[in-house]
Amino acid sequence: MSVIPATQELTGGRRLRDWLGDRIMFGLTLLAALATVAIMVAIACKVVRGAELSYRAFGLSFVTGSVWDVNKAVFGAAPFLFGTAVTSLMALLIAAPLGIAIALFLSELAPRGVRVIIGALVELLAAIPSVVLGLWGILVLGPFAADHIEPPLQRAFGFLPIFSGKPGSSGIFIAGLVLAIMVVPIVASICRELFLSVPSELEEGALALGATRWEMVRGVVLSSSRPGIAAAIILGLGRAIGEAIAVTQVIGAGNSGIHASLFATGDTLASRIAGEFIGASSKLQIASLFYLAGILLVIGLLTNLLAQVIVRRFESQRVGAG
């Protein structure tokens, strides 16, 4: 007679605990999501308030202004936008093919023992602090490129404006190489996980139908992973755009003009903020640096939105094709 009430009591207690657990989990996850939104809003508000003085002085012409003269209190962001775009594009052009190739080798071609070793080294490369990588760029990569990479490029393609000028151990070209090294492990790690997630049945089926390994990789692995590859490249772009310390160390700041040659020194949005903010001598200069930060924030948001659009477009195409 007492078994049924005891069972009902046990079941009721379990339901109460489950109900409480669900509510607690919902509350904690909601708080985490709201905290993220609040942090983003707080950052945006601080940047906007900090840039208010510069916006009142220069307006939107700040974006197209090509002069940054602290002594004359004239500031413009165009040289830094140019440097950011050139270094980031160069980094992507180098890092995207290398990262995808590394991921394909580790997921499709390499022996198991080699996969573990090289995969760990690739992930370790992503963990190197940017200041250490920048120091290596100053001491090793910069002199090496000035002696063995830039002169051959100048001799072979010197008729092109981007390879004109005098090779040096610092400049936009060196900054692009350092950024490429920083982006490669991001693209490689994400693409490797994507390629490993492709069902082995699809790969084996393609090979069984007579496809070569390259045809299988192109038609199955790369095709099914296109949304993720696009997202990985966009994520690498965001990493390149926002990097400050390593770029500041190797780009040779001080020549803030717009130059066609990759061998010239330059600056980026992030490196100018990192290099000048502590020593800023006027409120207008500080506000102008905040203005640069606002532009960088907008670029980052647009980059992430672009990644979402690309992924959803590829997903819709794949669903429609299916």
mmCIF file of C-alpha atoms in Angstrom:
data_model
loop_
_atom_site.group_PDB
_atom_site.id
_atom_site.type_symbol
_atom_site.label_atom_id
_atom_site.label_comp_id
_atom_site.label_asym_id
_atom_site.label_seq_id
_atom_site.Cartn_x
_atom_site.Cartn_y
_atom_site.Cartn_z
ATOM 1 C CA MET A 1 0.000 0.000 0.000
ATOM 2 C CA SER A 2 2.886 2.404 0.746
ATOM 3 C CA VAL A 3 4.853 1.612 -2.410
ATOM 4 C CA ILE A 4 2.730 3.732 -4.732
ATOM 5 C CA PRO A 5 2.901 6.963 -2.706
ATOM 6 C CA ALA A 6 6.682 6.516 -2.290
ATOM 7 C CA THR A 7 7.085 6.080 -6.030
ATOM 8 C CA GLN A 8 4.946 9.114 -6.712
ATOM 9 C CA GLU A 9 6.965 11.135 -4.221
ATOM 10 C CA LEU A 10 10.228 10.057 -5.869
ATOM 11 C CA THR A 11 8.901 10.897 -9.327
ATOM 12 C CA GLY A 12 7.619 14.262 -8.143
ATOM 13 C CA GLY A 13 10.964 15.112 -6.558
ATOM 14 C CA ARG A 14 12.806 14.202 -9.732
ATOM 15 C CA ARG A 15 10.473 16.368 -11.784
ATOM 16 C CA LEU A 16 11.037 19.271 -9.409
ATOM 17 C CA ARG A 17 14.814 18.903 -9.687
ATOM 18 C CA ASP A 18 14.576 18.658 -13.460
ATOM 19 C CA TRP A 19 12.387 21.762 -13.559
ATOM 20 C CA LEU A 20 14.798 23.683 -11.338
ATOM 21 C CA GLY A 21 17.778 22.480 -13.390
ATOM 22 C CA ASP A 22 16.171 23.624 -16.624
ATOM 23 C CA ARG A 23 15.347 27.049 -15.190
ATOM 24 C CA ILE A 24 18.833 27.501 -13.718
ATOM 25 C CA MET A 25 20.485 26.485 -16.996
ATOM 26 C CA PHE A 26 18.220 28.846 -18.932
ATOM 27 C CA GLY A 27 18.979 31.695 -16.537
ATOM 28 C CA LEU A 28 22.751 31.180 -16.624
ATOM 29 C CA THR A 29 22.909 30.933 -20.415
ATOM 30 C CA LEU A 30 20.643 33.971 -20.771
ATOM 31 C CA LEU A 31 22.879 35.966 -18.440
ATOM 32 C CA ALA A 32 25.953 34.919 -20.429
ATOM 33 C CA ALA A 33 24.328 36.014 -23.695
ATOM 34 C CA LEU A 34 23.146 39.323 -22.211
ATOM 35 C CA ALA A 35 26.605 39.925 -20.728
ATOM 36 C CA THR A 36 28.146 39.547 -24.178
ATOM 37 C CA VAL A 37 25.696 42.043 -25.636
ATOM 38 C CA ALA A 38 26.262 44.439 -22.733
ATOM 39 C CA ILE A 39 30.042 44.279 -23.173
ATOM 40 C CA MET A 40 29.742 44.998 -26.892
ATOM 41 C CA VAL A 41 27.410 47.940 -26.241
ATOM 42 C CA ALA A 42 29.724 49.283 -23.520
ATOM 43 C CA ILE A 43 32.743 49.086 -25.814
ATOM 44 C CA ALA A 44 30.887 50.766 -28.678
ATOM 45 C CA CYS A 45 29.566 53.546 -26.411
ATOM 46 C CA LYS A 46 33.024 54.231 -24.990
ATOM 47 C CA VAL A 47 34.595 54.392 -28.443
ATOM 48 C CA VAL A 48 31.848 56.670 -29.774
ATOM 49 C CA ARG A 49 32.082 59.036 -26.803
ATOM 50 C CA GLY A 50 35.864 59.073 -27.041
ATOM 51 C CA ALA A 51 35.766 59.948 -30.761
ATOM 52 C CA GLU A 52 33.149 62.686 -30.392
ATOM 53 C CA LEU A 53 35.617 65.590 -30.375
ATOM 54 C CA SER A 54 37.394 64.343 -33.508
ATOM 55 C CA TYR A 55 34.098 63.685 -35.275
ATOM 56 C CA ARG A 56 32.959 67.231 -34.564
ATOM 57 C CA ALA A 57 36.244 68.622 -35.879
ATOM 58 C CA PHE A 58 36.606 66.512 -39.042
ATOM 59 C CA GLY A 59 33.306 64.725 -39.655
ATOM 60 C CA LEU A 60 33.314 61.950 -42.222
ATOM 61 C CA SER A 61 36.193 63.616 -44.047
ATOM 62 C CA PHE A 62 38.399 62.037 -41.377
ATOM 63 C CA VAL A 63 37.991 58.727 -43.198
ATOM 64 C CA THR A 64 39.364 60.134 -46.463
ATOM 65 C CA GLY A 65 41.944 62.481 -44.942
ATOM 66 C CA SER A 66 45.514 61.578 -45.845
ATOM 67 C CA VAL A 67 47.382 63.772 -43.341
ATOM 68 C CA TRP A 68 48.207 62.824 -39.765
ATOM 69 C CA ASP A 69 50.100 65.749 -38.279
ATOM 70 C CA VAL A 70 50.091 66.002 -34.494
ATOM 71 C CA ASN A 71 51.822 69.403 -34.461
ATOM 72 C CA LYS A 72 49.222 70.969 -36.752
ATOM 73 C CA ALA A 73 46.302 69.082 -35.150
ATOM 74 C CA VAL A 74 45.279 67.632 -38.504
ATOM 75 C CA PHE A 75 44.285 63.988 -38.567
ATOM 76 C CA GLY A 76 43.083 61.599 -41.267
ATOM 77 C CA ALA A 77 42.572 57.845 -41.420
ATOM 78 C CA ALA A 78 43.151 57.086 -45.121
ATOM 79 C CA PRO A 79 46.812 55.961 -44.805
ATOM 80 C CA PHE A 80 45.925 53.569 -42.009
ATOM 81 C CA LEU A 81 42.933 52.185 -43.855
ATOM 82 C CA PHE A 82 45.207 51.609 -46.835
ATOM 83 C CA GLY A 83 47.842 49.886 -44.710
ATOM 84 C CA THR A 84 45.231 47.719 -43.002
ATOM 85 C CA ALA A 85 43.691 46.674 -46.316
ATOM 86 C CA VAL A 86 47.019 45.906 -48.021
ATOM 87 C CA THR A 87 48.579 43.936 -45.154
ATOM 88 C CA SER A 88 45.381 41.971 -44.486
ATOM 89 C CA LEU A 89 44.860 41.141 -48.164
ATOM 90 C CA MET A 90 48.478 40.066 -48.525
ATOM 91 C CA ALA A 91 48.175 37.890 -45.427
ATOM 92 C CA LEU A 92 45.036 36.216 -46.782
ATOM 93 C CA LEU A 93 46.521 35.619 -50.221
ATOM 94 C CA ILE A 94 49.405 33.764 -48.580
ATOM 95 C CA ALA A 95 47.693 32.144 -45.606
ATOM 96 C CA ALA A 96 44.449 30.878 -47.152
ATOM 97 C CA PRO A 97 46.032 28.501 -49.726
ATOM 98 C CA LEU A 98 48.688 27.391 -47.234
ATOM 99 C CA GLY A 99 46.163 26.787 -44.469
ATOM 100 C CA ILE A 100 43.833 24.796 -46.726
ATOM 101 C CA ALA A 101 46.768 22.783 -48.100
ATOM 102 C CA ILE A 102 48.008 21.985 -44.583
ATOM 103 C CA ALA A 103 44.511 20.934 -43.541
ATOM 104 C CA LEU A 104 44.145 18.664 -46.581
ATOM 105 C CA PHE A 105 47.519 17.065 -45.939
ATOM 106 C CA LEU A 106 46.752 16.413 -42.274
ATOM 107 C CA SER A 107 43.245 15.098 -42.889
ATOM 108 C CA GLU A 108 43.658 13.171 -46.151
ATOM 109 C CA LEU A 109 47.272 12.388 -46.985
ATOM 110 C CA ALA A 110 49.573 12.329 -43.967
ATOM 111 C CA PRO A 111 50.317 9.110 -42.027
ATOM 112 C CA ARG A 112 48.732 8.957 -38.594
ATOM 113 C CA GLY A 113 51.963 9.626 -36.691
ATOM 114 C CA VAL A 114 52.816 12.623 -38.854
ATOM 115 C CA ARG A 115 49.312 14.037 -38.401
ATOM 116 C CA VAL A 116 49.722 14.157 -34.646
ATOM 117 C CA ILE A 117 53.113 15.866 -34.742
ATOM 118 C CA ILE A 118 52.385 18.442 -37.458
ATOM 119 C CA GLY A 119 48.884 19.116 -36.130
ATOM 120 C CA ALA A 120 50.288 19.870 -32.679
ATOM 121 C CA LEU A 121 52.946 22.169 -34.161
ATOM 122 C CA VAL A 122 50.349 24.061 -36.200
ATOM 123 C CA GLU A 123 48.205 24.609 -33.126
ATOM 124 C CA LEU A 124 51.298 25.621 -31.154
ATOM 125 C CA LEU A 125 52.053 28.272 -33.768
ATOM 126 C CA ALA A 126 48.688 29.859 -33.004
ATOM 127 C CA ALA A 127 49.615 30.018 -29.310
ATOM 128 C CA ILE A 128 52.797 32.055 -29.833
ATOM 129 C CA PRO A 129 52.280 35.568 -28.351
ATOM 130 C CA SER A 130 52.121 38.241 -31.009
ATOM 131 C CA VAL A 131 54.883 40.261 -29.352
ATOM 132 C CA VAL A 132 57.223 37.262 -29.611
ATOM 133 C CA LEU A 133 56.317 36.770 -33.262
ATOM 134 C CA GLY A 134 56.892 40.463 -33.891
ATOM 135 C CA LEU A 135 60.308 40.271 -32.238
ATOM 136 C CA TRP A 136 61.166 37.290 -34.432
ATOM 137 C CA GLY A 137 60.024 39.332 -37.409
ATOM 138 C CA ILE A 138 62.430 42.119 -36.477
ATOM 139 C CA LEU A 139 65.436 39.899 -35.819
ATOM 140 C CA VAL A 140 64.993 37.044 -38.315
ATOM 141 C CA LEU A 141 62.226 37.407 -40.884
ATOM 142 C CA GLY A 142 62.858 41.061 -41.739
ATOM 143 C CA PRO A 143 66.603 40.725 -42.519
ATOM 144 C CA PHE A 144 66.010 37.430 -44.346
ATOM 145 C CA ALA A 145 63.288 38.926 -46.532
ATOM 146 C CA ALA A 146 65.403 42.030 -47.207
ATOM 147 C CA ASP A 147 68.292 39.872 -48.448
ATOM 148 C CA HIS A 148 66.632 36.864 -50.098
ATOM 149 C CA ILE A 149 62.964 37.602 -50.914
ATOM 150 C CA GLU A 150 62.509 41.261 -51.753
ATOM 151 C CA PRO A 151 65.512 41.687 -54.129
ATOM 152 C CA PRO A 152 64.449 38.816 -56.436
ATOM 153 C CA LEU A 153 60.886 40.150 -56.463
ATOM 154 C CA GLN A 154 62.178 43.594 -57.350
ATOM 155 C CA ARG A 155 64.393 42.260 -60.139
ATOM 156 C CA ALA A 156 61.616 40.127 -61.630
ATOM 157 C CA PHE A 157 58.623 42.422 -61.107
ATOM 158 C CA GLY A 158 60.192 45.817 -60.498
ATOM 159 C CA PHE A 159 58.181 47.269 -63.394
ATOM 160 C CA LEU A 160 55.099 46.885 -61.187
ATOM 161 C CA PRO A 161 54.571 49.719 -58.669
ATOM 162 C CA ILE A 162 53.969 47.318 -55.780
ATOM 163 C CA PHE A 163 57.489 45.868 -56.143
ATOM 164 C CA SER A 164 59.281 49.144 -56.755
ATOM 165 C CA GLY A 165 61.298 50.961 -54.134
ATOM 166 C CA LYS A 166 64.189 49.893 -51.952
ATOM 167 C CA PRO A 167 63.972 46.552 -50.129
ATOM 168 C CA GLY A 168 64.213 46.798 -46.360
ATOM 169 C CA SER A 169 63.884 44.760 -43.192
ATOM 170 C CA SER A 170 60.696 46.577 -42.175
ATOM 171 C CA GLY A 171 57.660 47.732 -44.060
ATOM 172 C CA ILE A 172 54.280 46.671 -45.383
ATOM 173 C CA PHE A 173 55.680 43.540 -47.027
ATOM 174 C CA ILE A 174 57.208 42.262 -43.789
ATOM 175 C CA ALA A 175 54.021 43.072 -41.882
ATOM 176 C CA GLY A 176 52.004 41.073 -44.417
ATOM 177 C CA LEU A 177 54.320 38.075 -43.997
ATOM 178 C CA VAL A 178 54.035 38.215 -40.196
ATOM 179 C CA LEU A 179 50.254 38.439 -40.412
ATOM 180 C CA ALA A 180 50.208 35.497 -42.817
ATOM 181 C CA ILE A 181 52.111 33.419 -40.267
ATOM 182 C CA MET A 182 49.531 34.373 -37.646
ATOM 183 C CA VAL A 183 46.557 33.571 -39.896
ATOM 184 C CA VAL A 184 47.804 30.209 -41.232
ATOM 185 C CA PRO A 185 47.173 28.185 -38.034
ATOM 186 C CA ILE A 186 43.648 29.610 -37.709
ATOM 187 C CA VAL A 187 42.667 28.636 -41.246
ATOM 188 C CA ALA A 188 44.491 25.296 -41.049
ATOM 189 C CA SER A 189 42.976 24.235 -37.724
ATOM 190 C CA ILE A 190 39.407 25.101 -38.666
ATOM 191 C CA CYS A 191 39.652 23.568 -42.145
ATOM 192 C CA ARG A 192 41.213 20.413 -40.733
ATOM 193 C CA GLU A 193 38.245 19.898 -38.421
ATOM 194 C CA LEU A 194 35.903 20.560 -41.329
ATOM 195 C CA PHE A 195 37.614 18.022 -43.572
ATOM 196 C CA LEU A 196 37.664 15.391 -40.825
ATOM 197 C CA SER A 197 33.916 15.868 -40.332
ATOM 198 C CA VAL A 198 33.157 14.874 -43.934
ATOM 199 C CA PRO A 199 31.590 11.376 -43.803
ATOM 200 C CA SER A 200 34.102 8.737 -44.824
ATOM 201 C CA GLU A 201 31.341 6.935 -46.744
ATOM 202 C CA LEU A 202 31.174 9.812 -49.219
ATOM 203 C CA GLU A 203 34.928 9.770 -49.784
ATOM 204 C CA GLU A 204 35.082 5.996 -50.159
ATOM 205 C CA GLY A 205 32.071 6.053 -52.469
ATOM 206 C CA ALA A 206 33.724 8.599 -54.751
ATOM 207 C CA LEU A 207 36.914 6.527 -54.897
ATOM 208 C CA ALA A 208 34.921 3.367 -55.543
ATOM 209 C CA LEU A 209 33.241 5.035 -58.522
ATOM 210 C CA GLY A 210 36.643 5.599 -60.105
ATOM 211 C CA ALA A 211 37.456 9.131 -58.981
ATOM 212 C CA THR A 212 41.096 9.986 -58.363
ATOM 213 C CA ARG A 213 42.101 11.251 -54.943
ATOM 214 C CA TRP A 214 42.235 14.827 -56.239
ATOM 215 C CA GLU A 215 38.783 14.470 -57.816
ATOM 216 C CA MET A 216 37.476 13.102 -54.512
ATOM 217 C CA VAL A 217 39.021 15.994 -52.591
ATOM 218 C CA ARG A 218 37.701 18.591 -55.027
ATOM 219 C CA GLY A 219 34.238 17.091 -55.505
ATOM 220 C CA VAL A 220 33.518 15.806 -51.999
ATOM 221 C CA VAL A 221 35.762 17.284 -49.319
ATOM 222 C CA LEU A 222 36.134 20.844 -50.586
ATOM 223 C CA SER A 223 32.624 21.032 -51.977
ATOM 224 C CA SER A 224 30.917 19.985 -48.755
ATOM 225 C CA SER A 225 33.181 22.202 -46.645
ATOM 226 C CA ARG A 226 32.824 25.443 -48.602
ATOM 227 C CA PRO A 227 30.757 27.327 -45.980
ATOM 228 C CA GLY A 228 33.218 26.464 -43.230
ATOM 229 C CA ILE A 229 36.229 27.327 -45.396
ATOM 230 C CA ALA A 230 34.726 30.728 -46.168
ATOM 231 C CA ALA A 231 34.071 31.313 -42.476
ATOM 232 C CA ALA A 232 37.644 30.261 -41.603
ATOM 233 C CA ILE A 233 39.087 32.706 -44.136
ATOM 234 C CA ILE A 234 36.876 35.521 -42.838
ATOM 235 C CA LEU A 235 37.938 34.686 -39.280
ATOM 236 C CA GLY A 236 41.560 34.853 -40.379
ATOM 237 C CA LEU A 237 40.835 38.217 -42.006
ATOM 238 C CA GLY A 238 39.475 39.508 -38.710
ATOM 239 C CA ARG A 239 42.641 38.317 -36.973
ATOM 240 C CA ALA A 240 44.809 40.131 -39.516
ATOM 241 C CA ILE A 241 42.812 43.361 -39.387
ATOM 242 C CA GLY A 242 42.875 43.608 -35.603
ATOM 243 C CA GLU A 243 46.505 42.657 -34.939
ATOM 244 C CA ALA A 244 48.423 45.549 -33.416
ATOM 245 C CA ILE A 245 51.591 44.620 -31.524
ATOM 246 C CA ALA A 246 53.348 42.429 -34.096
ATOM 247 C CA VAL A 247 52.472 44.809 -36.935
ATOM 248 C CA THR A 248 53.700 47.811 -34.942
ATOM 249 C CA GLN A 249 57.047 46.091 -34.466
ATOM 250 C CA VAL A 250 57.732 45.306 -38.130
ATOM 251 C CA ILE A 251 55.813 47.764 -40.307
ATOM 252 C CA GLY A 252 58.225 50.670 -39.730
ATOM 253 C CA ALA A 253 55.711 53.248 -38.526
ATOM 254 C CA GLY A 254 56.394 56.913 -39.111
ATOM 255 C CA ASN A 255 55.794 57.044 -42.848
ATOM 256 C CA SER A 256 52.043 57.505 -42.785
ATOM 257 C CA GLY A 257 51.495 58.325 -46.427
ATOM 258 C CA ILE A 258 49.882 56.107 -49.050
ATOM 259 C CA HIS A 259 52.557 54.371 -51.121
ATOM 260 C CA ALA A 260 52.140 51.875 -53.929
ATOM 261 C CA SER A 261 55.279 49.919 -53.049
ATOM 262 C CA LEU A 262 55.004 47.024 -50.612
ATOM 263 C CA PHE A 263 58.599 47.678 -49.569
ATOM 264 C CA ALA A 264 57.735 51.093 -48.124
ATOM 265 C CA THR A 265 57.019 51.600 -44.447
ATOM 266 C CA GLY A 266 53.476 52.308 -43.386
ATOM 267 C CA ASP A 267 50.895 51.905 -40.658
ATOM 268 C CA THR A 268 47.573 50.246 -39.938
ATOM 269 C CA LEU A 269 44.596 51.254 -37.843
ATOM 270 C CA ALA A 270 45.555 48.935 -35.006
ATOM 271 C CA SER A 271 49.268 49.703 -35.061
ATOM 272 C CA ARG A 272 48.702 53.476 -35.016
ATOM 273 C CA ILE A 273 46.407 53.146 -31.984
ATOM 274 C CA ALA A 274 48.885 50.904 -30.174
ATOM 275 C CA GLY A 275 51.865 53.085 -31.016
ATOM 276 C CA GLU A 276 50.440 56.527 -30.216
ATOM 277 C CA PHE A 277 47.728 56.239 -27.598
ATOM 278 C CA ILE A 278 49.986 56.193 -24.519
ATOM 279 C CA GLY A 279 52.007 59.189 -25.677
ATOM 280 C CA ALA A 280 49.107 61.231 -27.063
ATOM 281 C CA SER A 281 49.613 64.907 -26.183
ATOM 282 C CA SER A 282 46.238 66.495 -26.916
ATOM 283 C CA LYS A 283 42.556 65.738 -26.482
ATOM 284 C CA LEU A 284 42.010 65.976 -30.242
ATOM 285 C CA GLN A 285 44.747 63.416 -30.887
ATOM 286 C CA ILE A 286 43.211 61.028 -28.337
ATOM 287 C CA ALA A 287 39.794 61.555 -29.898
ATOM 288 C CA SER A 288 41.233 60.860 -33.343
ATOM 289 C CA LEU A 289 42.718 57.599 -32.077
ATOM 290 C CA PHE A 290 39.293 56.694 -30.705
ATOM 291 C CA TYR A 291 37.923 57.541 -34.153
ATOM 292 C CA LEU A 292 40.369 55.044 -35.636
ATOM 293 C CA ALA A 293 39.191 52.497 -33.066
ATOM 294 C CA GLY A 294 35.596 53.144 -34.104
ATOM 295 C CA ILE A 295 36.454 52.537 -37.749
ATOM 296 C CA LEU A 296 38.245 49.334 -36.768
ATOM 297 C CA LEU A 297 35.228 48.234 -34.735
ATOM 298 C CA VAL A 298 32.883 48.844 -37.663
ATOM 299 C CA ILE A 299 35.179 46.897 -39.995
ATOM 300 C CA GLY A 300 35.223 43.995 -37.532
ATOM 301 C CA LEU A 301 31.435 43.946 -37.270
ATOM 302 C CA LEU A 302 31.021 44.125 -41.042
ATOM 303 C CA THR A 303 33.547 41.309 -41.449
ATOM 304 C CA ASN A 304 31.584 39.059 -39.125
ATOM 305 C CA LEU A 305 28.318 39.927 -40.840
ATOM 306 C CA LEU A 306 29.911 39.135 -44.192
ATOM 307 C CA ALA A 307 30.999 35.757 -42.853
ATOM 308 C CA GLN A 308 27.448 35.003 -41.731
ATOM 309 C CA VAL A 309 26.041 36.017 -45.116
ATOM 310 C CA ILE A 310 28.556 33.841 -46.986
ATOM 311 C CA VAL A 311 27.919 30.805 -44.786
ATOM 312 C CA ARG A 312 24.138 31.119 -45.071
ATOM 313 C CA ARG A 313 24.331 31.578 -48.838
ATOM 314 C CA PHE A 314 26.431 28.429 -49.240
ATOM 315 C CA GLU A 315 24.109 26.546 -46.897
ATOM 316 C CA SER A 316 21.016 27.617 -48.849
ATOM 317 C CA GLN A 317 22.665 26.594 -52.121
ATOM 318 C CA ARG A 318 23.571 23.201 -50.722
ATOM 319 C CA VAL A 319 20.078 22.617 -49.340
ATOM 320 C CA GLY A 320 18.548 23.712 -52.637
ATOM 321 C CA ALA A 321 20.844 21.419 -54.583
ATOM 322 C CA GLY A 322 19.947 18.569 -52.242
#
